[in-house]
Coordinates of C-alpha atoms in Angstrom, one line a residue:
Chain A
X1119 CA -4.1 54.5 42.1
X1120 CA -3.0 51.3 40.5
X1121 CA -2.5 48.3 43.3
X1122 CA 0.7 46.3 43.7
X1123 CA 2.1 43.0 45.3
X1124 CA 4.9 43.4 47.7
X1125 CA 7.2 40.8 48.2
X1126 CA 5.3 38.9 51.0
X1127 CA 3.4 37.6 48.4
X1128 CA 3.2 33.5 48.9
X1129 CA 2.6 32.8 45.3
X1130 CA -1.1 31.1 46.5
X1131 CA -3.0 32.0 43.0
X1132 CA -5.7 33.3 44.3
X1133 CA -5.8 36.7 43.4
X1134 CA -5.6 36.0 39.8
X1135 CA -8.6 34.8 38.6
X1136 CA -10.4 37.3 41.0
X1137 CA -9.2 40.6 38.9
X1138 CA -11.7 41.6 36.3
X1139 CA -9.4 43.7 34.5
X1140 CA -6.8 40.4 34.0
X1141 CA -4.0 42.7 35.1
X1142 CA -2.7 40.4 38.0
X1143 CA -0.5 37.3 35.9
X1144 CA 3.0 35.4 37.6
X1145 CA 6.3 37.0 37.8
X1146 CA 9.3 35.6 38.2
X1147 CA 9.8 35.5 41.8
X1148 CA 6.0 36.3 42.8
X1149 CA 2.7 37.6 41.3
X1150 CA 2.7 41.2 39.8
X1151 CA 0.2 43.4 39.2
X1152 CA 0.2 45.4 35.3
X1153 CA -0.7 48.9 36.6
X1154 CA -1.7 49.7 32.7
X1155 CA -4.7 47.0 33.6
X1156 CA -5.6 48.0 37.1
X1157 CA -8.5 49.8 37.7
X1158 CA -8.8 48.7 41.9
X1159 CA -11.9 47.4 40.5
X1160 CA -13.4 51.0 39.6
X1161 CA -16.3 50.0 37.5
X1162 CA -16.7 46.5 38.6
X1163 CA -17.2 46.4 42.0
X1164 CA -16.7 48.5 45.5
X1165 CA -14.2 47.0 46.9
X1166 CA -10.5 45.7 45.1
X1167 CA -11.0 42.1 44.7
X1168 CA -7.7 40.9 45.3
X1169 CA -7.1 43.0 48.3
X1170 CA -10.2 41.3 49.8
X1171 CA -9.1 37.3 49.0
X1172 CA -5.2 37.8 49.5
X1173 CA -4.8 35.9 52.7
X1174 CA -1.9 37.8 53.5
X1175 CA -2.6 41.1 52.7
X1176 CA 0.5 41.9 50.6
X1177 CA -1.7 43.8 48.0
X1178 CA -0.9 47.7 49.0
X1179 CA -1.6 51.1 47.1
X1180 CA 1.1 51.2 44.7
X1181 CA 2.8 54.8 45.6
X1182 CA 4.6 54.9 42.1
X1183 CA 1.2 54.9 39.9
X1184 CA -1.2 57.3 42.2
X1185 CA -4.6 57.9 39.9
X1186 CA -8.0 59.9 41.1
X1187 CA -11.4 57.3 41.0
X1188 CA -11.9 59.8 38.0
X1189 CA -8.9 58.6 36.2
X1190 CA -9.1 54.8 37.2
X1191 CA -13.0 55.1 35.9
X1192 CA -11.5 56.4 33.0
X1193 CA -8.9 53.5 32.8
X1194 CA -11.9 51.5 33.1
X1195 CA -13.9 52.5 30.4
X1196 CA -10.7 52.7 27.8
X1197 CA -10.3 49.1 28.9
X1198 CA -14.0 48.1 27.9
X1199 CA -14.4 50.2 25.5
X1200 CA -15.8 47.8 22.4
X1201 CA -13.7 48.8 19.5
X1202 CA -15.6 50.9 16.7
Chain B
X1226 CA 12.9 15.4 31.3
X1227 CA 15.3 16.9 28.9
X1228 CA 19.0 16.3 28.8
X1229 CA 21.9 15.9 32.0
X1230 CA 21.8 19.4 33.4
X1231 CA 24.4 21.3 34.7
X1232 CA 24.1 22.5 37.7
X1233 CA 26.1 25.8 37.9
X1234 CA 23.4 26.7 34.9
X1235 CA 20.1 26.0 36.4
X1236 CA 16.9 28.2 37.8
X1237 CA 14.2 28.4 39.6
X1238 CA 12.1 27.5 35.8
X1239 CA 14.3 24.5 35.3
X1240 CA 12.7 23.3 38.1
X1241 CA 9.2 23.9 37.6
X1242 CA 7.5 21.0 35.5
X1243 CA 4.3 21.7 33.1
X1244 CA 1.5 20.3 35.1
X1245 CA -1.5 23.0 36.4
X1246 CA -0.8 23.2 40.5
X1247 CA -4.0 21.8 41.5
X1248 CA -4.0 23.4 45.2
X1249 CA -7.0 25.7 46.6
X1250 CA -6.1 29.2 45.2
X1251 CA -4.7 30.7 48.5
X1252 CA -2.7 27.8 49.5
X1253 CA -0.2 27.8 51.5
X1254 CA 1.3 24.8 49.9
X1255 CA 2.5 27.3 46.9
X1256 CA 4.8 29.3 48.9
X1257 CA 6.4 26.3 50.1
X1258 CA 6.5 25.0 46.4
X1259 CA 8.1 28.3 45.6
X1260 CA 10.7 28.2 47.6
X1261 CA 12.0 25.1 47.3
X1262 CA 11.8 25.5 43.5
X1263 CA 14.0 28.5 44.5
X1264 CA 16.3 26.9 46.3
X1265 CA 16.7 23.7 44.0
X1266 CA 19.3 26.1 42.0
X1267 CA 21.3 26.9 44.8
X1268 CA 22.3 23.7 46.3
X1269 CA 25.3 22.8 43.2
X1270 CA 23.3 19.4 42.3
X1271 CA 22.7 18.2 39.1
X1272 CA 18.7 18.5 38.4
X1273 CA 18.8 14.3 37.9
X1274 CA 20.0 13.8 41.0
X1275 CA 17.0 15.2 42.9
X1276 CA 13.8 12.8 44.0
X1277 CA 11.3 14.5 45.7
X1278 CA 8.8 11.1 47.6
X1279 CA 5.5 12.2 48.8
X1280 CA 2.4 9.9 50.4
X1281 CA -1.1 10.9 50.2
X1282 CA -2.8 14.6 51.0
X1283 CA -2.6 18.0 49.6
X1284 CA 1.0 18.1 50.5
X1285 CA 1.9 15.2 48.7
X1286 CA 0.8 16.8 45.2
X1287 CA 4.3 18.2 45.4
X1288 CA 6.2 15.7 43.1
X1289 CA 3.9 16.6 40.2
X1290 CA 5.3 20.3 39.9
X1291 CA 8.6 19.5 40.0
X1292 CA 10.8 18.8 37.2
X1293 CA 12.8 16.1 39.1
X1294 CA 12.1 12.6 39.3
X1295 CA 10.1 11.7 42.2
X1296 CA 7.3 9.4 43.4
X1297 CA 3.8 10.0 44.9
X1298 CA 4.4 6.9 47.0
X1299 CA 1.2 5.0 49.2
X1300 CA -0.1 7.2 52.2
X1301 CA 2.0 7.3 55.0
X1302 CA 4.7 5.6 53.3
X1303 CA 7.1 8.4 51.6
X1304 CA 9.9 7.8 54.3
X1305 CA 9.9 4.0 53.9
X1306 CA 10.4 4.6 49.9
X1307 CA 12.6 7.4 50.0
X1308 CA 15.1 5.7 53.1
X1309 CA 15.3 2.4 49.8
X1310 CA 15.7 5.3 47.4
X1311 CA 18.6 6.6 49.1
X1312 CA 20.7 3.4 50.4
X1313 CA 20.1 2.1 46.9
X1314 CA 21.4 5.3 45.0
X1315 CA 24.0 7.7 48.3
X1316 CA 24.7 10.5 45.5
X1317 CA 20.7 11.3 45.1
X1318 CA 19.4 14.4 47.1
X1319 CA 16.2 12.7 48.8
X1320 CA 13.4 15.2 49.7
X1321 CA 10.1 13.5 51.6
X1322 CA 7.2 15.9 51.4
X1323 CA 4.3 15.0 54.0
X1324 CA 1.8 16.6 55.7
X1325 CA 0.1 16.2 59.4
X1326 CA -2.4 13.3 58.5
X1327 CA 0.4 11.3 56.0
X1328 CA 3.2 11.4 58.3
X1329 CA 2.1 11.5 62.0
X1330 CA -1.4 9.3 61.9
X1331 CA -0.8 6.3 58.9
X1332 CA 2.8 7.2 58.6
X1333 CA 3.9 7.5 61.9
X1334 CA 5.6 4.6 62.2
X1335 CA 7.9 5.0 58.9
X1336 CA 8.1 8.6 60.2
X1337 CA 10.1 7.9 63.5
X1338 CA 11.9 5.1 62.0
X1339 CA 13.5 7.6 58.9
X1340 CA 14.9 9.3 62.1
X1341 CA 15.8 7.3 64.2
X1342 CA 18.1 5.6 61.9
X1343 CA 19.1 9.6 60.5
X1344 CA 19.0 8.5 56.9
X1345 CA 20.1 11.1 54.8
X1346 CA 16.5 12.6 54.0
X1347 CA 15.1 16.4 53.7
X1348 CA 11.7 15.8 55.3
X1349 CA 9.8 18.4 54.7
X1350 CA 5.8 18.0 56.8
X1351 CA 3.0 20.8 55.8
X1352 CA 1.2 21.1 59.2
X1353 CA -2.4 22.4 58.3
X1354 CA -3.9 20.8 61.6
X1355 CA -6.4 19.1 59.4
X1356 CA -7.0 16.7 56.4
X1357 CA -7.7 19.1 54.0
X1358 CA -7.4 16.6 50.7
X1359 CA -10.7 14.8 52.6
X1360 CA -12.3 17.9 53.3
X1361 CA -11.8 18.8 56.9
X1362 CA -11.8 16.2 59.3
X1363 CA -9.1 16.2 62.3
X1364 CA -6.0 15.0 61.9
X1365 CA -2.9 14.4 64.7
X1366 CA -1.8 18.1 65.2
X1367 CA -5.8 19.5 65.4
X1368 CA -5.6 21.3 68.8
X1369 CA -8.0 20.5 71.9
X1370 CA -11.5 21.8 71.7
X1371 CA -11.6 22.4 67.8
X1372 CA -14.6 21.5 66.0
X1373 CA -14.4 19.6 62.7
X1374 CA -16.1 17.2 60.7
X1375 CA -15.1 14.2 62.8
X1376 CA -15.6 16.0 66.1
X1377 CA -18.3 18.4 65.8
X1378 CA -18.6 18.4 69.7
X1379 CA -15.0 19.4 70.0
X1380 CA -11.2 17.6 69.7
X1381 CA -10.6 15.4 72.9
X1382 CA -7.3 14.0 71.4
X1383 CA -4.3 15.7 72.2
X1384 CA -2.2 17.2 68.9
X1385 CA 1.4 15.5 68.3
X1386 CA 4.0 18.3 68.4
X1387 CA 6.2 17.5 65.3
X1388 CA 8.9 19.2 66.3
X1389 CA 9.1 17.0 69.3
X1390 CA 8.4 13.8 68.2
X1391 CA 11.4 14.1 65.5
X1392 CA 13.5 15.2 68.6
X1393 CA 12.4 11.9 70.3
X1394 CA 13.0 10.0 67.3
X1395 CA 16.7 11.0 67.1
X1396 CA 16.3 13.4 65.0
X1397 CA 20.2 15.1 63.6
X1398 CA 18.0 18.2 62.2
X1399 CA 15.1 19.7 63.8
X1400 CA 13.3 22.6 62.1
X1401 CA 10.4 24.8 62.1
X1402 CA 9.3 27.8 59.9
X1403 CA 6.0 29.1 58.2
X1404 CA 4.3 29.0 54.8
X1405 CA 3.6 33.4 54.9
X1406 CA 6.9 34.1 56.0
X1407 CA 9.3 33.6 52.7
X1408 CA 12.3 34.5 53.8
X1409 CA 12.4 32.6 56.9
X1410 CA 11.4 29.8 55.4
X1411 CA 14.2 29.9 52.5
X1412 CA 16.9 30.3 55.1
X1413 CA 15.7 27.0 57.1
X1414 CA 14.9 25.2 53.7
X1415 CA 18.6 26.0 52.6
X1416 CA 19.3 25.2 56.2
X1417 CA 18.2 21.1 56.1
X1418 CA 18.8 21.0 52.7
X1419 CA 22.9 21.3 53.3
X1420 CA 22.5 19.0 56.3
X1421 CA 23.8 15.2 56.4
X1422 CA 21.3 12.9 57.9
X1423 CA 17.4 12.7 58.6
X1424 CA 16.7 16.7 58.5
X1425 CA 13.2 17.3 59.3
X1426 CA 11.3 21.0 59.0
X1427 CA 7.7 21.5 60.0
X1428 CA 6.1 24.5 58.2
X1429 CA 3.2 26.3 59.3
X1430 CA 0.5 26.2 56.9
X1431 CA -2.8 27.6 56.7
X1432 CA -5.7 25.6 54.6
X1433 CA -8.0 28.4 53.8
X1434 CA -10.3 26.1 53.3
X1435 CA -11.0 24.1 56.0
X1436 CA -8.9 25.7 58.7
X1437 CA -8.3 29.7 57.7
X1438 CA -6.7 31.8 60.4
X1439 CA -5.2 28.4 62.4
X1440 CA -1.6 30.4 62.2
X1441 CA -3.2 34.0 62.4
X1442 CA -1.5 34.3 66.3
X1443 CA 2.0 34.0 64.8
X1444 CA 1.3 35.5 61.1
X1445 CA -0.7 38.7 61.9
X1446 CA 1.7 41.3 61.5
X1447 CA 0.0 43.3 64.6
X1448 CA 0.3 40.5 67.1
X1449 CA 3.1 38.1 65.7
X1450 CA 6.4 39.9 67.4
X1451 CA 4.8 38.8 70.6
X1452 CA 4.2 35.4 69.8
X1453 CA 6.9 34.0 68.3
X1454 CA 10.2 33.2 69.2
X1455 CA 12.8 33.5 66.4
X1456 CA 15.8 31.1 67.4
X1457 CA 18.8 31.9 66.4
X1458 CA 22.6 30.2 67.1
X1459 CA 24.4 31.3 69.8
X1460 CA 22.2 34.6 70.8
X1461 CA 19.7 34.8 73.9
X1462 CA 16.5 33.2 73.7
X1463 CA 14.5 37.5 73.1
X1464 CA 11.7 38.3 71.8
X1465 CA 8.5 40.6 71.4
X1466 CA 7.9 43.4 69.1
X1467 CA 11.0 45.7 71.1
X1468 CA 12.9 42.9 72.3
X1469 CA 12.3 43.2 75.5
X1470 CA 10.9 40.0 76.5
X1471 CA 12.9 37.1 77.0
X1472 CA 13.3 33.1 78.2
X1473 CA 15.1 32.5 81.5
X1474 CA 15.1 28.9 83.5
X1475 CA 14.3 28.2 87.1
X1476 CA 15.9 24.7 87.8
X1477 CA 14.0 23.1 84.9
X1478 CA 11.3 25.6 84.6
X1479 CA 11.4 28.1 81.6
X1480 CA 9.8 31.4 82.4
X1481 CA 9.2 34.7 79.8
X1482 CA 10.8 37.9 81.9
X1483 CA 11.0 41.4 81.2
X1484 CA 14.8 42.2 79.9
X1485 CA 15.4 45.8 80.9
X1486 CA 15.6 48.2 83.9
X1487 CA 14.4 46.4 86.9
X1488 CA 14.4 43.5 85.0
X1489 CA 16.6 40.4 83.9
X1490 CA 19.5 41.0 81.9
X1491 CA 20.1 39.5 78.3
X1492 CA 23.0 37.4 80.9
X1493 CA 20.0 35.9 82.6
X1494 CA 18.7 34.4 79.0
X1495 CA 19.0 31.1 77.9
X1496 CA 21.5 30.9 75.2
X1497 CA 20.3 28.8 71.8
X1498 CA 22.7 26.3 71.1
X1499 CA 21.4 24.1 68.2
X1500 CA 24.3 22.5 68.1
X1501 CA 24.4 21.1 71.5
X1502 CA 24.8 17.0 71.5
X1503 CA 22.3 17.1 73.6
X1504 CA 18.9 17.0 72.4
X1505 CA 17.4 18.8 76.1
X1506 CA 17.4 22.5 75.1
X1507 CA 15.8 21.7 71.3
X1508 CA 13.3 19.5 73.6
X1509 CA 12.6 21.7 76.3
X1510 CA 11.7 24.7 73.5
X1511 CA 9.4 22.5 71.2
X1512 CA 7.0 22.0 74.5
X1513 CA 6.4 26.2 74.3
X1514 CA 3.2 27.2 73.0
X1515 CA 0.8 30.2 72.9
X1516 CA -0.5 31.7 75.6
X1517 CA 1.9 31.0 78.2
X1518 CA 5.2 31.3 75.4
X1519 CA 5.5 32.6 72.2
X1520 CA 6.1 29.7 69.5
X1521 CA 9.5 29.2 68.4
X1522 CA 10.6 29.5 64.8
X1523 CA 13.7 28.4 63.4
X1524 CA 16.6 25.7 64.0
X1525 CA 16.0 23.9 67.1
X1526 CA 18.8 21.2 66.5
X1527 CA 21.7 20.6 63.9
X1528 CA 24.1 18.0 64.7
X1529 CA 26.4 15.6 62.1
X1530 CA 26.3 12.1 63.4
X1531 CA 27.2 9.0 61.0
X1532 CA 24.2 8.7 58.4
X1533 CA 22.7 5.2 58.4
X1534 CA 23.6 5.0 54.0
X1535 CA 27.3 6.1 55.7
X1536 CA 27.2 2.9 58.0
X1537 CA 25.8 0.9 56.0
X1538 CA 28.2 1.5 53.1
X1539 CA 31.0 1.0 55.5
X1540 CA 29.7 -2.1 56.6
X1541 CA 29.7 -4.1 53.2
X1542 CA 33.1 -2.4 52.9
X1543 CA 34.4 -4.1 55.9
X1544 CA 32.6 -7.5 55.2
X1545 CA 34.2 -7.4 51.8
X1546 CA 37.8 -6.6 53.1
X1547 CA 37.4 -9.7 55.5
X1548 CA 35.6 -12.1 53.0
X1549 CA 36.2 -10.7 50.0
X1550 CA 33.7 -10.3 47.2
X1551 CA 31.6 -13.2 47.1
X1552 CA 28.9 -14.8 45.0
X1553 CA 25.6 -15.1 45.3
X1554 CA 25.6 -19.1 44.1
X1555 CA 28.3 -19.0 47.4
X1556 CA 25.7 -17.1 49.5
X1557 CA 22.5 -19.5 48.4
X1558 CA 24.9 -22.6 49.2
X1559 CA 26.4 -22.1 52.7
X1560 CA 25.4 -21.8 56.2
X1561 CA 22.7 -24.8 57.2
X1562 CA 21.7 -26.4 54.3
X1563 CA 19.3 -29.2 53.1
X1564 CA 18.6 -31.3 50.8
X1565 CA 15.1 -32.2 50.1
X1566 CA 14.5 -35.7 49.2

């Protein structure tokens, strides 16, 4: 399953540069998460690196974009992949 | 800055210059910047006529990210600056952004004075507890007992409460809110923004850095319903996660009872009244803290008195009505005179 921000988000910047897949940027109103980019860290470490540095825990489970490890370990390796 | 804006037209991104914000990722300082880049928009002024004034801290970083004019001013001085600012030029919307250590240990003196005199000011003080730009030693609002740089055997100095010292200093607006909590804090922002006269709001706000967790009792969705008090105008002083917890008075003393069955009744409650002349109520709720009373968030005061840019317009009115005009050659030239020779 891909993460999300909800709207108690306080704008702090620091999930950001914590994401190894680059899939957390600025939105308009808050920071947003690109769900085509999130892996929750599958492959990169155990634990989602945003949800563990968000000091206000606004980064949930995002219920529209449910995926198996298998699939976000496939996500991964698609988004590694070197090109041939 | 680009051309005269119009104000009907602008957003949040008009507001937002092109420097990198240079706060500890985390912050709480970007939610406030957020929402007062959200609320800029909102208010029907033209972008030129904002000036946002800070001092010295993390807090006072502010000016550079936004796309107003603005000053980062000497420490401690923002409300001395920003009172000349505004009785030179009535039609600017004046913001002073200030932290714990800027406005209530150098500044404190231009602090009271701003309000005392209820220049028409937004004042707007990011309490950390600590000095954060220096790396963590205590500042005025450090609680009793806690350990930092500068008092590694504990704090023996007794924290300022904001909220009361701006009600002591006369005060017109009184407000308080917190950084993780956006819409609460965009309703008191819009709040003291609309407000003629010195309107000052304290916000909550964690340093991760040198002082994580100092708001967790108020902030930590599990606990907070029990902790703080969420004023609101003309409505019983309730609380706690069902409601069922509220303030009552005995003679002077303020006590949290049950509201229920058995209990007191929501008649029993003290009734918020920010509007009330009198200052005693707005007082009497900055002095509750945790763990005898939950912390109280919101408007404690909002009264319109006469500004001081108001008087003093009003007095060079009247002098010039009575004397007319004058020069300043007819100034230099009368009252005692000499002549050197």
């Amino acid at each position: 399953m891909a993460l999300t921000i909800t709207d108690e988000c306080i704008n702090c910047d620091v999930c950001e540069p914590e994401c190894p897949n680059n899939a957390i940027s600025q939105g308009d109103e808050i920071y947003v998460i690109d769900p085509a980019k999130c892996t929750e860290c599958v492959g990169h470490y155990d634990e989602s690196q945003c949800v563990a540095v968000c000091p206000v825990d606004c980064i949930v489970v995002d219920p529209a974009n449910t995926e198996s490890k298998e699939q976000l370990h496939d996500k991964f390796l698609r988004l590694t992949a070197t090109p041939a | 800055m680009s051309n005269l804006s119009t104000a009907s037209l602008l957003t949040k991104k008009d507001f937002e210059s092109n420097q990198d914000v240079r706060w500890c990722p985390g912050c709480g300082d970007y939610a406030v910047l957020a929402q007062i880049q959200k609320l800029m928009p909102q208010l029907g002024i033209p972008r030129e006529n904002f000036a946002f004034i800070s001092g010295i801290g993390c807090s006072s970083r502010f000016p550079y990210y936004m796309e107003t004019y603005g000053m980062h001013g000497i420490h401690g001085r923002a409300p001395a600056i920003a009172s000349g600012l505004k009785l030179a030029r009535p039609e600017l919307s004046v913001w002073v952004v200030t932290g714990d250590g800027d406005a209530l240990a150098i500044g404190g003196n231009h602090f009271i004075h701003a309000m005392r005199r209820n220049v028409d000011l937004k004042i707007v003080l990011l309490n950390n507890r600590i000095y954060g730009l220096t790396k963590g030693q205590y500042s005025p609002t450090s609680e009793l007992g806690m350990k930092t740089k500068t008092t590694p055997l504990g704090n023996i100095d007794r924290p300022f409460s904001p909220v009361a010292l701006a009600l002591g200093a006369g005060a017109t607006f009184v407000a308080r809110t917190v950084d993780s909590d956006q819409a609460h804090m965009a309703g008191v922002l819009k709040r003291a923004a609309e407000h003629r006269g010195s309107a000052f709001v304290e916000i909550f706000q964690n340093c991760i850095v040198f002082n994580d967790g100092a708001y967790d009792a108020i902030t930590d969705k599990s606990v907070r319903d029990d902790a703080r008090l969420l004023l609101e105008h003309g409505k019983p002083l309730v609380f706690g996660k069902n409601k069922d917890k509220g303030i009552r008075l005995r003679g002077l003393e303020p006590e949290v009872v049950a509201i229920g069955e058995h209990a007191a009744s929501e008649a029993d409650l003290v009734m918020h009244d920010e509007s009330a002349e009198h200052s005693g109520l707005a007082f009497f709720l900055s002095q509750f803290d945790a763990p005898n009373f939950p912390v109280p968030l919101g408007v404690f005061r909002a009264v319109r008195q006469p500004t001081y840019e108001e008087m003093n317009i009003q007095l060079h009115a009247d002098a010039e009505a009575r004397k007319g005009r004058g020069t300043l050659d007819a100034l230099f030239n009368s009252g005692d005179t000499w002549t050197i020779k």
